[in-house]
């Protein structure tokens, strides 16, 4: 699929994350990412990878549920579930034209190995505005507060 896009001269945008409990911040970010190219590929952390990053109580939704919800969005063209803590192999394989990350990241806070892999394949890295006040952690806190009332 990636090669077909390249052969057709179409632009592939890639982003990644856990995307546990899809919320307004995620959707706003994904829509903005999609506007930058012809096809948006979302790489999501596997359940095992999310647990390693966020702890034993996460993810709330399984990788299949998260992938299904993301795939239902008009702005998302392809979903890839990855198991490694870092995307270095996926970057080398897919060679995206553009990589997006939310504005709470900077070039300095990106994983150095991933940044080097993007640079090696000629990917343009873009940081998109971060929608303040929306996060999965905040949603979980709201649910806990509501449950204790």
mmCIF file with all atom_site columns, C-alpha atoms in Angstrom:
data_model
loop_
_atom_site.group_PDB
_atom_site.id
_atom_site.type_symbol
_atom_site.label_atom_id
_atom_site.label_alt_id
_atom_site.label_comp_id
_atom_site.label_asym_id
_atom_site.label_entity_id
_atom_site.label_seq_id
_atom_site.pdbx_PDB_ins_code
_atom_site.Cartn_x
_atom_site.Cartn_y
_atom_site.Cartn_z
_atom_site.occupancy
_atom_site.B_iso_or_equiv
_atom_site.pdbx_formal_charge
_atom_site.auth_seq_id
_atom_site.auth_comp_id
_atom_site.auth_asym_id
_atom_site.auth_atom_id
_atom_site.pdbx_PDB_model_num
ATOM 1   C CA . UNK A 1 1   ? 0.000   0.000  0.000  1.00 0.00 ? 1   UNK A CA 1
ATOM 2   C CA . UNK A 1 2   ? 2.818   2.388  0.838  1.00 0.00 ? 2   UNK A CA 1
ATOM 3   C CA . UNK A 1 3   ? 4.577   1.710  -2.448 1.00 0.00 ? 3   UNK A CA 1
ATOM 4   C CA . UNK A 1 4   ? 1.346   2.344  -4.388 1.00 0.00 ? 4   UNK A CA 1
ATOM 5   C CA . UNK A 1 5   ? 1.054   5.767  -2.745 1.00 0.00 ? 5   UNK A CA 1
ATOM 6   C CA . UNK A 1 6   ? 4.655   6.567  -3.581 1.00 0.00 ? 6   UNK A CA 1
ATOM 7   C CA . UNK A 1 7   ? 4.261   5.383  -7.191 1.00 0.00 ? 7   UNK A CA 1
ATOM 8   C CA . UNK A 1 8   ? 1.176   7.583  -7.575 1.00 0.00 ? 8   UNK A CA 1
ATOM 9   C CA . UNK A 1 9   ? 3.079   10.605 -6.220 1.00 0.00 ? 9   UNK A CA 1
ATOM 10  C CA . UNK A 1 10  ? 0.776   10.840 -3.214 1.00 0.00 ? 10  UNK A CA 1
ATOM 11  C CA . UNK A 1 11  ? 1.881   12.086 0.200  1.00 0.00 ? 11  UNK A CA 1
ATOM 12  C CA . UNK A 1 12  ? 1.821   9.783  3.228  1.00 0.00 ? 12  UNK A CA 1
ATOM 13  C CA . UNK A 1 13  ? 1.408   11.346 6.656  1.00 0.00 ? 13  UNK A CA 1
ATOM 14  C CA . UNK A 1 14  ? 2.196   9.202  9.682  1.00 0.00 ? 14  UNK A CA 1
ATOM 15  C CA . UNK A 1 15  ? 1.539   9.667  13.377 1.00 0.00 ? 15  UNK A CA 1
ATOM 16  C CA . UNK A 1 16  ? 1.571   7.379  16.367 1.00 0.00 ? 16  UNK A CA 1
ATOM 17  C CA . UNK A 1 17  ? 0.340   6.984  19.918 1.00 0.00 ? 17  UNK A CA 1
ATOM 18  C CA . UNK A 1 18  ? -1.698  4.907  22.341 1.00 0.00 ? 18  UNK A CA 1
ATOM 19  C CA . UNK A 1 19  ? -5.057  6.530  21.467 1.00 0.00 ? 19  UNK A CA 1
ATOM 20  C CA . UNK A 1 20  ? -6.664  4.979  24.537 1.00 0.00 ? 20  UNK A CA 1
ATOM 21  C CA . UNK A 1 21  ? -10.172 6.438  25.084 1.00 0.00 ? 21  UNK A CA 1
ATOM 22  C CA . UNK A 1 22  ? -10.498 8.521  21.935 1.00 0.00 ? 22  UNK A CA 1
ATOM 23  C CA . UNK A 1 23  ? -11.299 12.166 22.753 1.00 0.00 ? 23  UNK A CA 1
ATOM 24  C CA . UNK A 1 24  ? -11.649 15.622 21.197 1.00 0.00 ? 24  UNK A CA 1
ATOM 25  C CA . UNK A 1 25  ? -7.904  16.286 21.410 1.00 0.00 ? 25  UNK A CA 1
ATOM 26  C CA . UNK A 1 26  ? -7.128  13.113 19.464 1.00 0.00 ? 26  UNK A CA 1
ATOM 27  C CA . UNK A 1 27  ? -9.716  13.800 16.772 1.00 0.00 ? 27  UNK A CA 1
ATOM 28  C CA . UNK A 1 28  ? -8.674  17.439 16.312 1.00 0.00 ? 28  UNK A CA 1
ATOM 29  C CA . UNK A 1 29  ? -5.049  16.361 15.990 1.00 0.00 ? 29  UNK A CA 1
ATOM 30  C CA . UNK A 1 30  ? -5.803  13.535 13.550 1.00 0.00 ? 30  UNK A CA 1
ATOM 31  C CA . UNK A 1 31  ? -7.928  15.790 11.336 1.00 0.00 ? 31  UNK A CA 1
ATOM 32  C CA . UNK A 1 32  ? -5.130  18.377 11.233 1.00 0.00 ? 32  UNK A CA 1
ATOM 33  C CA . UNK A 1 33  ? -2.602  15.646 10.404 1.00 0.00 ? 33  UNK A CA 1
ATOM 34  C CA . UNK A 1 34  ? -4.718  14.335 7.522  1.00 0.00 ? 34  UNK A CA 1
ATOM 35  C CA . UNK A 1 35  ? -4.929  17.804 5.938  1.00 0.00 ? 35  UNK A CA 1
ATOM 36  C CA . UNK A 1 36  ? -1.163  17.737 5.428  1.00 0.00 ? 36  UNK A CA 1
ATOM 37  C CA . UNK A 1 37  ? -1.188  14.927 2.869  1.00 0.00 ? 37  UNK A CA 1
ATOM 38  C CA . UNK A 1 38  ? -3.104  12.414 0.788  1.00 0.00 ? 38  UNK A CA 1
ATOM 39  C CA . UNK A 1 39  ? -3.155  9.506  3.247  1.00 0.00 ? 39  UNK A CA 1
ATOM 40  C CA . UNK A 1 40  ? -2.960  9.351  7.038  1.00 0.00 ? 40  UNK A CA 1
ATOM 41  C CA . UNK A 1 41  ? -1.443  6.275  8.645  1.00 0.00 ? 41  UNK A CA 1
ATOM 42  C CA . UNK A 1 42  ? -1.890  5.948  12.396 1.00 0.00 ? 42  UNK A CA 1
ATOM 43  C CA . UNK A 1 43  ? 0.487   3.609  14.211 1.00 0.00 ? 43  UNK A CA 1
ATOM 44  C CA . UNK A 1 44  ? -0.863  2.564  17.585 1.00 0.00 ? 44  UNK A CA 1
ATOM 45  C CA . UNK A 1 45  ? 0.926   0.967  20.484 1.00 0.00 ? 45  UNK A CA 1
ATOM 46  C CA . UNK A 1 46  ? -0.024  -2.641 21.146 1.00 0.00 ? 46  UNK A CA 1
ATOM 47  C CA . UNK A 1 47  ? -1.611  -3.465 24.503 1.00 0.00 ? 47  UNK A CA 1
ATOM 48  C CA . UNK A 1 48  ? 1.739   -4.764 25.753 1.00 0.00 ? 48  UNK A CA 1
ATOM 49  C CA . UNK A 1 49  ? 3.478   -1.574 24.646 1.00 0.00 ? 49  UNK A CA 1
ATOM 50  C CA . UNK A 1 50  ? 0.856   0.646  26.344 1.00 0.00 ? 50  UNK A CA 1
ATOM 51  C CA . UNK A 1 51  ? 1.273   -1.280 29.624 1.00 0.00 ? 51  UNK A CA 1
ATOM 52  C CA . UNK A 1 52  ? 5.031   -0.745 29.434 1.00 0.00 ? 52  UNK A CA 1
ATOM 53  C CA . UNK A 1 53  ? 4.536   2.993  28.895 1.00 0.00 ? 53  UNK A CA 1
ATOM 54  C CA . UNK A 1 54  ? 1.505   3.753  31.092 1.00 0.00 ? 54  UNK A CA 1
ATOM 55  C CA . UNK A 1 55  ? 1.419   1.024  33.737 1.00 0.00 ? 55  UNK A CA 1
ATOM 56  C CA . UNK A 1 56  ? -0.534  -2.155 34.486 1.00 0.00 ? 56  UNK A CA 1
ATOM 57  C CA . UNK A 1 57  ? -4.015  -0.560 34.455 1.00 0.00 ? 57  UNK A CA 1
ATOM 58  C CA . UNK A 1 58  ? -3.723  0.625  30.880 1.00 0.00 ? 58  UNK A CA 1
ATOM 59  C CA . UNK A 1 59  ? -4.876  0.455  28.204 1.00 0.00 ? 59  UNK A CA 1
ATOM 60  C CA . UNK A 1 60  ? -8.541  0.824  29.038 1.00 0.00 ? 60  UNK A CA 1
ATOM 61  C CA . UNK A 1 61  ? -9.516  -0.361 25.547 1.00 0.00 ? 61  UNK A CA 1
ATOM 62  C CA . UNK A 1 62  ? -7.767  -3.213 23.734 1.00 0.00 ? 62  UNK A CA 1
ATOM 63  C CA . UNK A 1 63  ? -5.626  -2.611 20.660 1.00 0.00 ? 63  UNK A CA 1
ATOM 64  C CA . UNK A 1 64  ? -8.422  -4.091 18.505 1.00 0.00 ? 64  UNK A CA 1
ATOM 65  C CA . UNK A 1 65  ? -10.989 -1.704 20.015 1.00 0.00 ? 65  UNK A CA 1
ATOM 66  C CA . UNK A 1 66  ? -8.657  1.283  19.634 1.00 0.00 ? 66  UNK A CA 1
ATOM 67  C CA . UNK A 1 67  ? -7.853  0.338  16.038 1.00 0.00 ? 67  UNK A CA 1
ATOM 68  C CA . UNK A 1 68  ? -11.552 -0.083 15.218 1.00 0.00 ? 68  UNK A CA 1
ATOM 69  C CA . UNK A 1 69  ? -12.476 3.343  16.622 1.00 0.00 ? 69  UNK A CA 1
ATOM 70  C CA . UNK A 1 70  ? -9.618  5.068  14.788 1.00 0.00 ? 70  UNK A CA 1
ATOM 71  C CA . UNK A 1 71  ? -10.400 3.282  11.515 1.00 0.00 ? 71  UNK A CA 1
ATOM 72  C CA . UNK A 1 72  ? -13.974 4.574  11.713 1.00 0.00 ? 72  UNK A CA 1
ATOM 73  C CA . UNK A 1 73  ? -12.746 8.176  11.421 1.00 0.00 ? 73  UNK A CA 1
ATOM 74  C CA . UNK A 1 74  ? -12.910 9.638  7.913  1.00 0.00 ? 74  UNK A CA 1
ATOM 75  C CA . UNK A 1 75  ? -9.512  11.272 8.342  1.00 0.00 ? 75  UNK A CA 1
ATOM 76  C CA . UNK A 1 76  ? -7.695  7.972  9.017  1.00 0.00 ? 76  UNK A CA 1
ATOM 77  C CA . UNK A 1 77  ? -6.699  5.830  6.043  1.00 0.00 ? 77  UNK A CA 1
ATOM 78  C CA . UNK A 1 78  ? -4.606  3.046  7.583  1.00 0.00 ? 78  UNK A CA 1
ATOM 79  C CA . UNK A 1 79  ? -3.925  1.620  11.046 1.00 0.00 ? 79  UNK A CA 1
ATOM 80  C CA . UNK A 1 80  ? -0.781  -0.264 12.040 1.00 0.00 ? 80  UNK A CA 1
ATOM 81  C CA . UNK A 1 81  ? -0.400  -1.808 15.497 1.00 0.00 ? 81  UNK A CA 1
ATOM 82  C CA . UNK A 1 82  ? 3.217   -1.912 16.648 1.00 0.00 ? 82  UNK A CA 1
ATOM 83  C CA . UNK A 1 83  ? 4.696   -3.865 19.513 1.00 0.00 ? 83  UNK A CA 1
ATOM 84  C CA . UNK A 1 84  ? 8.153   -2.359 19.969 1.00 0.00 ? 84  UNK A CA 1
ATOM 85  C CA . UNK A 1 85  ? 8.695   0.528  22.350 1.00 0.00 ? 85  UNK A CA 1
ATOM 86  C CA . UNK A 1 86  ? 10.096  2.591  19.462 1.00 0.00 ? 86  UNK A CA 1
ATOM 87  C CA . UNK A 1 87  ? 9.096   3.012  15.800 1.00 0.00 ? 87  UNK A CA 1
ATOM 88  C CA . UNK A 1 88  ? 12.542  2.793  14.238 1.00 0.00 ? 88  UNK A CA 1
ATOM 89  C CA . UNK A 1 89  ? 11.862  -0.319 12.130 1.00 0.00 ? 89  UNK A CA 1
ATOM 90  C CA . UNK A 1 90  ? 8.419   0.939  11.057 1.00 0.00 ? 90  UNK A CA 1
ATOM 91  C CA . UNK A 1 91  ? 9.942   4.277  10.006 1.00 0.00 ? 91  UNK A CA 1
ATOM 92  C CA . UNK A 1 92  ? 12.572  2.521  7.890  1.00 0.00 ? 92  UNK A CA 1
ATOM 93  C CA . UNK A 1 93  ? 9.928   0.289  6.313  1.00 0.00 ? 93  UNK A CA 1
ATOM 94  C CA . UNK A 1 94  ? 7.197   2.886  5.642  1.00 0.00 ? 94  UNK A CA 1
ATOM 95  C CA . UNK A 1 95  ? 9.372   5.935  4.946  1.00 0.00 ? 95  UNK A CA 1
ATOM 96  C CA . UNK A 1 96  ? 6.606   8.481  5.541  1.00 0.00 ? 96  UNK A CA 1
ATOM 97  C CA . UNK A 1 97  ? 6.742   11.819 3.759  1.00 0.00 ? 97  UNK A CA 1
ATOM 98  C CA . UNK A 1 98  ? 5.487   13.687 6.834  1.00 0.00 ? 98  UNK A CA 1
ATOM 99  C CA . UNK A 1 99  ? 5.414   12.718 10.509 1.00 0.00 ? 99  UNK A CA 1
ATOM 100 C CA . UNK A 1 100 ? 3.162   14.614 12.904 1.00 0.00 ? 100 UNK A CA 1
ATOM 101 C CA . UNK A 1 101 ? 3.253   14.897 16.653 1.00 0.00 ? 101 UNK A CA 1
ATOM 102 C CA . UNK A 1 102 ? 1.194   17.065 18.991 1.00 0.00 ? 102 UNK A CA 1
ATOM 103 C CA . UNK A 1 103 ? 2.667   20.399 20.048 1.00 0.00 ? 103 UNK A CA 1
ATOM 104 C CA . UNK A 1 104 ? 3.464   19.169 23.548 1.00 0.00 ? 104 UNK A CA 1
ATOM 105 C CA . UNK A 1 105 ? 6.483   17.532 21.852 1.00 0.00 ? 105 UNK A CA 1
ATOM 106 C CA . UNK A 1 106 ? 9.549   19.206 20.324 1.00 0.00 ? 106 UNK A CA 1
ATOM 107 C CA . UNK A 1 107 ? 12.461  17.965 18.219 1.00 0.00 ? 107 UNK A CA 1
ATOM 108 C CA . UNK A 1 108 ? 14.428  17.700 21.456 1.00 0.00 ? 108 UNK A CA 1
ATOM 109 C CA . UNK A 1 109 ? 11.796  15.539 23.189 1.00 0.00 ? 109 UNK A CA 1
ATOM 110 C CA . UNK A 1 110 ? 11.359  13.107 20.292 1.00 0.00 ? 110 UNK A CA 1
ATOM 111 C CA . UNK A 1 111 ? 13.239  9.848  20.831 1.00 0.00 ? 111 UNK A CA 1
ATOM 112 C CA . UNK A 1 112 ? 16.699  10.382 19.318 1.00 0.00 ? 112 UNK A CA 1
ATOM 113 C CA . UNK A 1 113 ? 16.673  7.040  17.459 1.00 0.00 ? 113 UNK A CA 1
ATOM 114 C CA . UNK A 1 114 ? 13.284  7.770  15.910 1.00 0.00 ? 114 UNK A CA 1
ATOM 115 C CA . UNK A 1 115 ? 14.346  11.292 14.936 1.00 0.00 ? 115 UNK A CA 1
ATOM 116 C CA . UNK A 1 116 ? 17.487  9.887  13.285 1.00 0.00 ? 116 UNK A CA 1
ATOM 117 C CA . UNK A 1 117 ? 15.413  7.288  11.410 1.00 0.00 ? 117 UNK A CA 1
ATOM 118 C CA . UNK A 1 118 ? 13.052  10.007 10.125 1.00 0.00 ? 118 UNK A CA 1
ATOM 119 C CA . UNK A 1 119 ? 15.994  12.124 9.022  1.00 0.00 ? 119 UNK A CA 1
ATOM 120 C CA . UNK A 1 120 ? 17.608  9.121  7.287  1.00 0.00 ? 120 UNK A CA 1
ATOM 121 C CA . UNK A 1 121 ? 14.511  8.480  5.147  1.00 0.00 ? 121 UNK A CA 1
ATOM 122 C CA . UNK A 1 122 ? 13.845  12.176 4.454  1.00 0.00 ? 122 UNK A CA 1
ATOM 123 C CA . UNK A 1 123 ? 10.664  12.557 6.510  1.00 0.00 ? 123 UNK A CA 1
ATOM 124 C CA . UNK A 1 124 ? 9.488   16.070 7.310  1.00 0.00 ? 124 UNK A CA 1
ATOM 125 C CA . UNK A 1 125 ? 8.572   16.343 11.015 1.00 0.00 ? 125 UNK A CA 1
ATOM 126 C CA . UNK A 1 126 ? 5.703   18.670 11.941 1.00 0.00 ? 126 UNK A CA 1
ATOM 127 C CA . UNK A 1 127 ? 4.419   19.599 15.390 1.00 0.00 ? 127 UNK A CA 1
ATOM 128 C CA . UNK A 1 128 ? 0.724   20.451 15.445 1.00 0.00 ? 128 UNK A CA 1
ATOM 129 C CA . UNK A 1 129 ? -1.086  22.611 17.990 1.00 0.00 ? 129 UNK A CA 1
ATOM 130 C CA . UNK A 1 130 ? -1.888  20.821 21.231 1.00 0.00 ? 130 UNK A CA 1
ATOM 131 C CA . UNK A 1 131 ? -5.501  21.159 22.329 1.00 0.00 ? 131 UNK A CA 1
ATOM 132 C CA . UNK A 1 132 ? -5.185  21.958 26.042 1.00 0.00 ? 132 UNK A CA 1
ATOM 133 C CA . UNK A 1 133 ? -7.412  20.228 28.564 1.00 0.00 ? 133 UNK A CA 1
ATOM 134 C CA . UNK A 1 134 ? -7.961  16.946 26.731 1.00 0.00 ? 134 UNK A CA 1
ATOM 135 C CA . UNK A 1 135 ? -6.198  13.721 27.645 1.00 0.00 ? 135 UNK A CA 1
ATOM 136 C CA . UNK A 1 136 ? -7.041  10.125 28.402 1.00 0.00 ? 136 UNK A CA 1
ATOM 137 C CA . UNK A 1 137 ? -5.667  10.573 31.917 1.00 0.00 ? 137 UNK A CA 1
ATOM 138 C CA . UNK A 1 138 ? -8.007  13.530 32.459 1.00 0.00 ? 138 UNK A CA 1
ATOM 139 C CA . UNK A 1 139 ? -10.970 11.470 31.165 1.00 0.00 ? 139 UNK A CA 1
ATOM 140 C CA . UNK A 1 140 ? -10.133 8.657  33.589 1.00 0.00 ? 140 UNK A CA 1
ATOM 141 C CA . UNK A 1 141 ? -9.935  11.168 36.470 1.00 0.00 ? 141 UNK A CA 1
ATOM 142 C CA . UNK A 1 142 ? -13.381 12.574 35.529 1.00 0.00 ? 142 UNK A CA 1
ATOM 143 C CA . UNK A 1 143 ? -14.866 9.075  35.501 1.00 0.00 ? 143 UNK A CA 1
ATOM 144 C CA . UNK A 1 144 ? -13.372 8.315  38.934 1.00 0.00 ? 144 UNK A CA 1
ATOM 145 C CA . UNK A 1 145 ? -14.768 11.590 40.346 1.00 0.00 ? 145 UNK A CA 1
ATOM 146 C CA . UNK A 1 146 ? -18.220 10.889 38.882 1.00 0.00 ? 146 UNK A CA 1
ATOM 147 C CA . UNK A 1 147 ? -18.205 7.328  40.237 1.00 0.00 ? 147 UNK A CA 1
ATOM 148 C CA . UNK A 1 148 ? -17.440 8.540  43.749 1.00 0.00 ? 148 UNK A CA 1
ATOM 149 C CA . UNK A 1 149 ? -20.412 10.939 43.885 1.00 0.00 ? 149 UNK A CA 1
#
